[in-house]
Amino acid sequence: MGIDGVKGIGDMKIAEIRNLSYSYRENCGQKKAVLNVSFDIDEGECLGLIGESGSGKSTIGSLIGNFLTGYEGSIHLMSNEKELADMSKKERHDLYRDIQVVFQNPWQSFPPNMCVGEGIAEGIRYYGRGLASDQKKLKEKVLETMHLVGLSASYYQKKCRELSGGECQRAAIGRAIIRSPKLLICDEVTSALDVSIQAQIMQLLFSLKKEMGMAMLFISHDLALVGGICDRVCVLHDGQLVEELPGGREMYEKAEHPYTRLLMKSVLDII
Ligand SMILES: Nc1ncnc2c1ncn2[C@@H]1O[C@H](COP(=O)(O)OP(=O)(O)OP(=O)(O)O)[C@@H](O)[C@H]1O
Ligand SMILES: [Mg+2]
């Protein structure tokens, strides 16, 4: 909570990333994907990560989401004193109760053969305890979450593969937010969707951020989307962080780095 009990940016460091570097192993050597990147995410803050294809955005998301190991530098999450790589399996399991990831392809975040209700409930069942043992309350919570992401109760028994991309992405977001995570990592969550559905999903994320006060790492190559939803924006180029900007209109006004200006110019040229 921020000042006067208002949910907002503030009291806890959700992520402290310092000098993060990562290389993929390739047949003939190593591919440096992330180089010496440092940034913070505050409680309730939406941090945007932009950059052209191959600039290292997803790699950073995957490192923070614990899908990749073997990095250099440090990742501290939820104001934990322990660095991520030094944590035990149990400590990491507990930590990731509060961190969820939604990918570009909704079927990557939501098992395609699972019913919507069941898949969203799994977001709680996986961590056991509490609601997981009370079937009635669990179903109520699932229906409440479905309502929040704009899926009516009639979707409860539908299999995710029977849904449209936009509907399935809503289900994937529901599965990720049912436990009210403190950090939601969104990796190109609207890229596979058509423009009108994209706008609905962005509206949904924006209202979830406001209502639940969760922090977000919003990864996208779409400048307009990032500027619209993010409080702060980090620009990546060839794995390096080249500029940090405020979100909104100021993002366009304050950009100084030649690469950022080039990114912006290419968007404005299309418009
Ligand atoms: N599994 C992998 N093995 C080897 N190299 C990889 C692997 N995944 C990504 N890379 C390389 O690492 C670099 C960063 O990739 P990454 O996926 O993080 O970029 P990105 O900014 O998310 O791109 P996009 O906008 O296309 O999603 C790229 O050069 C990419 O080719
Ligand atoms: Mg990517």
Short mmCIF file of C-alpha atoms and ligand atoms in Angstrom, two decimals:
data_model
loop_
_atom_site.label_atom_id
_atom_site.label_comp_id
_atom_site.label_asym_id
_atom_site.label_seq_id
_atom_site.Cartn_x
_atom_site.Cartn_y
_atom_site.Cartn_z
CA MET A 1 0.00 0.00 0.00
CA GLY A 2 1.15 3.50 -0.73
CA ILE A 3 0.26 6.75 0.99
CA ASP A 4 -3.18 6.82 2.67
CA GLY A 5 -3.71 3.14 1.96
CA VAL A 6 -3.92 3.71 -1.78
CA LYS A 7 -2.48 0.83 -3.75
CA GLY A 8 0.38 2.21 -5.75
CA ILE A 9 4.02 2.43 -6.52
CA GLY A 10 6.11 2.34 -3.53
CA ASP A 11 6.91 0.43 -0.48
CA MET A 12 8.70 -2.73 -1.54
CA LYS A 13 11.34 -3.52 -4.13
CA ILE A 14 9.74 -6.19 -6.29
CA ALA A 15 12.89 -6.72 -8.32
CA GLU A 16 16.48 -5.52 -8.12
CA ILE A 17 18.42 -6.57 -11.17
CA ARG A 18 22.14 -5.82 -11.18
CA ASN A 19 24.68 -6.34 -13.96
CA LEU A 20 22.66 -9.17 -15.43
CA SER A 21 24.34 -11.00 -18.31
CA TYR A 22 23.33 -14.18 -20.06
CA SER A 23 24.71 -16.19 -22.98
CA TYR A 24 23.03 -19.05 -24.82
CA ARG A 25 25.25 -22.00 -25.69
CA GLU A 26 25.48 -22.60 -29.38
CA ASN A 27 27.25 -25.30 -31.40
CA CYS A 28 30.12 -23.03 -32.30
CA GLY A 29 30.38 -21.05 -29.05
CA GLN A 30 28.16 -18.72 -27.11
CA LYS A 31 25.55 -16.16 -28.06
CA LYS A 32 25.52 -13.16 -25.73
CA ALA A 33 21.85 -12.27 -25.32
CA VAL A 34 21.90 -9.96 -22.27
CA LEU A 35 24.81 -7.75 -21.27
CA ASN A 36 25.28 -6.02 -17.94
CA VAL A 37 21.65 -4.96 -17.48
CA SER A 38 20.50 -3.28 -14.24
CA PHE A 39 17.04 -2.02 -13.25
CA ASP A 40 14.52 -2.07 -10.42
CA ILE A 41 10.79 -2.70 -10.30
CA ASP A 42 8.92 -1.10 -7.40
CA GLU A 43 5.74 -2.36 -5.79
CA GLY A 44 2.73 -1.65 -8.02
CA GLU A 45 4.93 -0.31 -10.81
CA CYS A 46 4.59 -1.28 -14.44
CA LEU A 47 8.02 -1.39 -16.04
CA GLY A 48 8.18 -1.64 -19.81
CA LEU A 49 10.95 -3.42 -21.69
CA ILE A 50 11.18 -2.44 -25.34
CA GLY A 51 13.65 -3.11 -28.11
CA GLU A 52 13.74 -4.67 -31.53
CA SER A 53 13.46 -8.38 -32.15
CA GLY A 54 16.43 -10.26 -30.69
CA SER A 55 17.41 -7.46 -28.29
CA GLY A 56 17.10 -9.75 -25.26
CA LYS A 57 13.66 -8.84 -23.85
CA SER A 58 12.31 -12.38 -23.49
CA THR A 59 15.64 -13.61 -22.15
CA ILE A 60 15.40 -11.08 -19.32
CA GLY A 61 11.77 -12.08 -18.68
CA SER A 62 12.76 -15.75 -18.62
CA LEU A 63 15.64 -15.09 -16.21
CA ILE A 64 13.37 -13.21 -13.79
CA GLY A 65 10.65 -15.84 -14.29
CA ASN A 66 13.21 -18.55 -13.37
CA PHE A 67 12.93 -20.36 -16.70
CA LEU A 68 16.65 -19.90 -17.38
CA THR A 69 19.59 -20.35 -15.04
CA GLY A 70 23.32 -19.81 -15.31
CA TYR A 71 23.41 -16.02 -15.53
CA GLU A 72 25.98 -13.55 -14.29
CA GLY A 73 25.09 -10.63 -12.02
CA SER A 74 22.29 -10.71 -9.49
CA ILE A 75 18.51 -11.01 -9.30
CA HIS A 76 16.89 -10.08 -5.99
CA LEU A 77 13.12 -10.49 -5.86
CA MET A 78 10.50 -9.37 -3.33
CA SER A 79 13.12 -7.58 -1.23
CA ASN A 80 14.65 -10.96 -0.44
CA GLU A 81 18.15 -10.77 0.91
CA LYS A 82 19.07 -13.97 -0.89
CA GLU A 83 20.05 -13.84 -4.51
CA LEU A 84 17.82 -16.01 -6.73
CA ALA A 85 20.55 -18.49 -7.69
CA ASP A 86 21.46 -19.03 -4.02
CA MET A 87 17.95 -20.04 -3.00
CA SER A 88 16.93 -23.60 -2.20
CA LYS A 89 14.25 -25.32 -4.28
CA LYS A 90 11.73 -24.74 -1.47
CA GLU A 91 12.64 -21.05 -1.13
CA ARG A 92 12.24 -20.60 -4.88
CA HIS A 93 8.91 -22.43 -4.88
CA ASP A 94 7.64 -20.10 -2.16
CA LEU A 95 8.99 -17.03 -3.93
CA TYR A 96 7.25 -17.88 -7.20
CA ARG A 97 3.85 -17.96 -5.53
CA ASP A 98 4.01 -14.20 -5.98
CA ILE A 99 5.44 -14.09 -9.50
CA GLN A 100 3.55 -15.22 -12.60
CA VAL A 101 4.30 -15.13 -16.30
CA VAL A 102 1.99 -14.81 -19.29
CA PHE A 103 3.46 -15.46 -22.74
CA GLN A 104 2.68 -14.32 -26.26
CA ASN A 105 1.14 -17.64 -27.16
CA PRO A 106 -1.73 -18.22 -24.69
CA TRP A 107 -1.48 -21.98 -25.17
CA GLN A 108 2.04 -21.76 -23.72
CA SER A 109 0.58 -20.38 -20.44
CA PHE A 110 -2.60 -22.47 -20.43
CA PRO A 111 -2.73 -26.24 -21.12
CA PRO A 112 -4.83 -26.46 -24.33
CA ASN A 113 -6.72 -29.58 -23.26
CA MET A 114 -7.69 -28.26 -19.87
CA CYS A 115 -11.10 -26.72 -19.15
CA VAL A 116 -11.01 -23.01 -18.40
CA GLY A 117 -12.31 -23.47 -14.82
CA GLU A 118 -9.92 -26.30 -14.05
CA GLY A 119 -6.91 -24.48 -15.57
CA ILE A 120 -7.58 -21.30 -13.61
CA ALA A 121 -8.09 -23.31 -10.40
CA GLU A 122 -4.69 -24.94 -10.97
CA GLY A 123 -3.13 -21.53 -10.33
CA ILE A 124 -4.16 -22.10 -6.71
CA ARG A 125 -3.98 -25.90 -6.48
CA TYR A 126 -0.33 -25.94 -7.46
CA TYR A 127 0.52 -24.19 -4.24
CA GLY A 128 -1.83 -26.26 -2.05
CA ARG A 129 -3.12 -24.95 1.25
CA GLY A 130 -6.13 -22.70 1.95
CA LEU A 131 -8.68 -22.53 -0.82
CA ALA A 132 -7.30 -25.57 -2.64
CA SER A 133 -8.94 -27.93 -0.13
CA ASP A 134 -12.36 -26.26 -0.17
CA GLN A 135 -13.96 -27.16 -3.53
CA LYS A 136 -16.93 -24.81 -3.14
CA LYS A 137 -14.84 -21.78 -2.22
CA LEU A 138 -12.30 -22.62 -4.90
CA LYS A 139 -15.02 -22.68 -7.58
CA GLU A 140 -16.37 -19.35 -6.32
CA LYS A 141 -12.87 -17.86 -6.53
CA VAL A 142 -12.42 -19.23 -10.06
CA LEU A 143 -15.74 -17.75 -11.20
CA GLU A 144 -14.83 -14.42 -9.59
CA THR A 145 -11.50 -14.46 -11.44
CA MET A 146 -13.19 -15.39 -14.72
CA HIS A 147 -15.51 -12.43 -14.26
CA LEU A 148 -12.50 -10.18 -13.61
CA VAL A 149 -10.85 -11.22 -16.89
CA GLY A 150 -14.11 -10.92 -18.82
CA LEU A 151 -15.05 -14.59 -19.23
CA SER A 152 -18.63 -15.51 -18.34
CA ALA A 153 -19.44 -18.65 -16.31
CA SER A 154 -20.45 -20.43 -19.54
CA TYR A 155 -16.72 -20.77 -20.33
CA TYR A 156 -16.02 -22.80 -17.18
CA GLN A 157 -16.26 -26.22 -18.87
CA LYS A 158 -14.82 -25.20 -22.24
CA LYS A 159 -11.42 -26.52 -23.21
CA CYS A 160 -8.86 -23.83 -23.89
CA ARG A 161 -8.16 -25.19 -27.39
CA GLU A 162 -11.83 -24.54 -28.24
CA LEU A 163 -11.44 -20.81 -27.52
CA SER A 164 -10.26 -17.92 -29.67
CA GLY A 165 -6.77 -16.52 -29.08
CA GLY A 166 -8.18 -13.54 -27.16
CA GLU A 167 -10.43 -15.70 -24.97
CA CYS A 168 -7.59 -18.11 -24.27
CA GLN A 169 -5.29 -15.21 -23.38
CA ARG A 170 -7.93 -14.02 -20.88
CA ALA A 171 -7.99 -17.51 -19.36
CA ALA A 172 -4.18 -17.51 -19.19
CA ILE A 173 -4.23 -14.13 -17.43
CA GLY A 174 -6.92 -15.47 -15.04
CA ARG A 175 -4.74 -18.48 -14.21
CA ALA A 176 -1.81 -16.14 -13.53
CA ILE A 177 -3.66 -13.63 -11.36
CA ILE A 178 -5.91 -15.89 -9.28
CA ARG A 179 -3.42 -15.82 -6.41
CA SER A 180 -2.97 -12.04 -6.69
CA PRO A 181 0.73 -12.14 -7.63
CA LYS A 182 2.94 -9.23 -6.68
CA LEU A 183 4.66 -9.36 -10.06
CA LEU A 184 3.15 -10.30 -13.40
CA ILE A 185 5.60 -10.74 -16.28
CA CYS A 186 3.82 -10.18 -19.59
CA ASP A 187 5.89 -11.20 -22.60
CA GLU A 188 4.31 -9.87 -25.81
CA VAL A 189 0.90 -10.89 -24.46
CA THR A 190 -1.05 -9.14 -27.19
CA SER A 191 1.22 -9.71 -30.20
CA ALA A 192 -0.71 -12.73 -31.46
CA LEU A 193 -4.09 -11.00 -31.20
CA ASP A 194 -5.97 -8.80 -33.61
CA VAL A 195 -6.07 -5.09 -32.85
CA SER A 196 -9.53 -4.88 -31.23
CA ILE A 197 -8.82 -7.86 -28.94
CA GLN A 198 -5.40 -6.36 -28.22
CA ALA A 199 -7.11 -3.20 -26.94
CA GLN A 200 -9.43 -5.27 -24.71
CA ILE A 201 -6.51 -7.22 -23.19
CA MET A 202 -4.56 -3.99 -22.60
CA GLN A 203 -7.61 -2.48 -20.90
CA LEU A 204 -7.89 -5.61 -18.77
CA LEU A 205 -4.22 -5.49 -17.71
CA PHE A 206 -4.49 -1.79 -16.98
CA SER A 207 -7.51 -2.25 -14.71
CA LEU A 208 -5.94 -5.30 -12.98
CA LYS A 209 -2.84 -3.26 -12.28
CA LYS A 210 -4.96 -0.49 -10.79
CA GLU A 211 -7.31 -2.72 -8.80
CA MET A 212 -4.85 -5.33 -7.58
CA GLY A 213 -1.83 -3.06 -7.26
CA MET A 214 0.41 -5.68 -8.79
CA ALA A 215 3.71 -4.78 -10.40
CA MET A 216 4.28 -5.70 -14.03
CA LEU A 217 7.21 -6.31 -16.29
CA PHE A 218 5.62 -5.52 -19.62
CA ILE A 219 7.70 -6.81 -22.51
CA SER A 220 6.83 -5.63 -25.98
CA HIS A 221 8.30 -4.27 -29.18
CA ASP A 222 5.23 -2.06 -29.54
CA LEU A 223 6.15 1.44 -28.37
CA ALA A 224 2.59 2.76 -28.26
CA LEU A 225 1.42 -0.09 -26.02
CA VAL A 226 4.39 0.25 -23.70
CA GLY A 227 4.03 4.03 -23.43
CA GLY A 228 0.32 3.65 -22.74
CA ILE A 229 0.50 1.23 -19.83
CA CYS A 230 3.95 1.62 -18.27
CA ASP A 231 5.14 3.96 -15.53
CA ARG A 232 8.73 3.60 -16.68
CA VAL A 233 10.34 2.16 -19.77
CA CYS A 234 13.73 0.50 -20.31
CA VAL A 235 15.04 0.41 -23.85
CA LEU A 236 17.19 -2.56 -24.89
CA HIS A 237 19.54 -2.70 -27.82
CA ASP A 238 21.70 -5.75 -28.57
CA GLY A 239 21.22 -7.06 -25.05
CA GLN A 240 22.18 -3.77 -23.39
CA LEU A 241 20.01 -1.26 -21.61
CA VAL A 242 20.56 1.96 -23.53
CA GLU A 243 17.99 4.27 -21.96
CA GLU A 244 15.46 4.51 -19.14
CA LEU A 245 12.41 6.72 -19.74
CA PRO A 246 9.16 7.73 -18.06
CA GLY A 247 5.98 6.19 -19.51
CA GLY A 248 3.16 8.05 -21.27
CA ARG A 249 3.69 11.07 -23.48
CA GLU A 250 6.95 11.92 -21.72
CA MET A 251 8.48 8.78 -23.18
CA TYR A 252 8.43 10.41 -26.60
CA GLU A 253 9.58 13.80 -25.30
CA LYS A 254 12.47 12.60 -23.17
CA ALA A 255 14.01 9.99 -25.45
CA GLU A 256 17.59 10.99 -26.22
CA HIS A 257 19.49 7.88 -27.19
CA PRO A 258 19.86 7.63 -30.99
CA TYR A 259 18.56 4.05 -30.97
CA THR A 260 15.41 5.00 -29.02
CA ARG A 261 14.78 7.92 -31.35
CA LEU A 262 15.18 5.59 -34.31
CA LEU A 263 12.64 3.18 -32.75
CA MET A 264 10.23 6.06 -32.27
CA LYS A 265 10.79 7.48 -35.72
CA SER A 266 10.04 4.12 -37.33
CA VAL A 267 6.69 4.02 -35.50
CA LEU A 268 5.82 7.62 -36.39
CA ASP A 269 6.83 7.07 -40.02
CA ILE A 270 4.30 4.25 -40.30
CA ILE A 271 1.58 6.46 -38.79
N1 LIG B 1 17.23 -20.82 -27.01
C1 LIG B 1 18.10 -20.02 -27.62
N2 LIG B 1 19.28 -20.50 -28.07
C2 LIG B 1 20.19 -19.68 -28.67
N3 LIG B 1 19.99 -18.36 -28.84
C3 LIG B 1 18.83 -17.84 -28.42
C4 LIG B 1 17.83 -18.64 -27.78
N4 LIG B 1 16.78 -17.84 -27.44
C5 LIG B 1 17.11 -16.61 -27.86
N5 LIG B 1 18.35 -16.61 -28.44
C6 LIG B 1 19.05 -15.44 -28.99
O1 LIG B 1 19.23 -14.49 -27.96
C7 LIG B 1 18.99 -13.17 -28.43
C8 LIG B 1 17.89 -12.54 -27.60
O2 LIG B 1 16.68 -13.25 -27.83
P1 LIG B 1 15.31 -12.86 -27.12
O3 LIG B 1 14.35 -13.94 -27.44
O4 LIG B 1 15.56 -12.56 -25.71
O5 LIG B 1 14.94 -11.52 -27.91
P2 LIG B 1 13.60 -10.66 -27.88
O6 LIG B 1 14.02 -9.25 -27.65
O7 LIG B 1 12.63 -11.26 -26.95
O8 LIG B 1 13.10 -10.79 -29.38
P3 LIG B 1 11.57 -10.82 -29.95
O9 LIG B 1 11.07 -9.40 -29.96
O10 LIG B 1 11.73 -11.36 -31.35
O11 LIG B 1 10.75 -11.72 -29.10
C9 LIG B 1 18.64 -13.32 -29.90
O12 LIG B 1 19.79 -13.06 -30.67
C10 LIG B 1 18.23 -14.75 -30.06
O13 LIG B 1 18.52 -15.24 -31.34
MG MG B 2 10.71 -12.14 -27.20
#
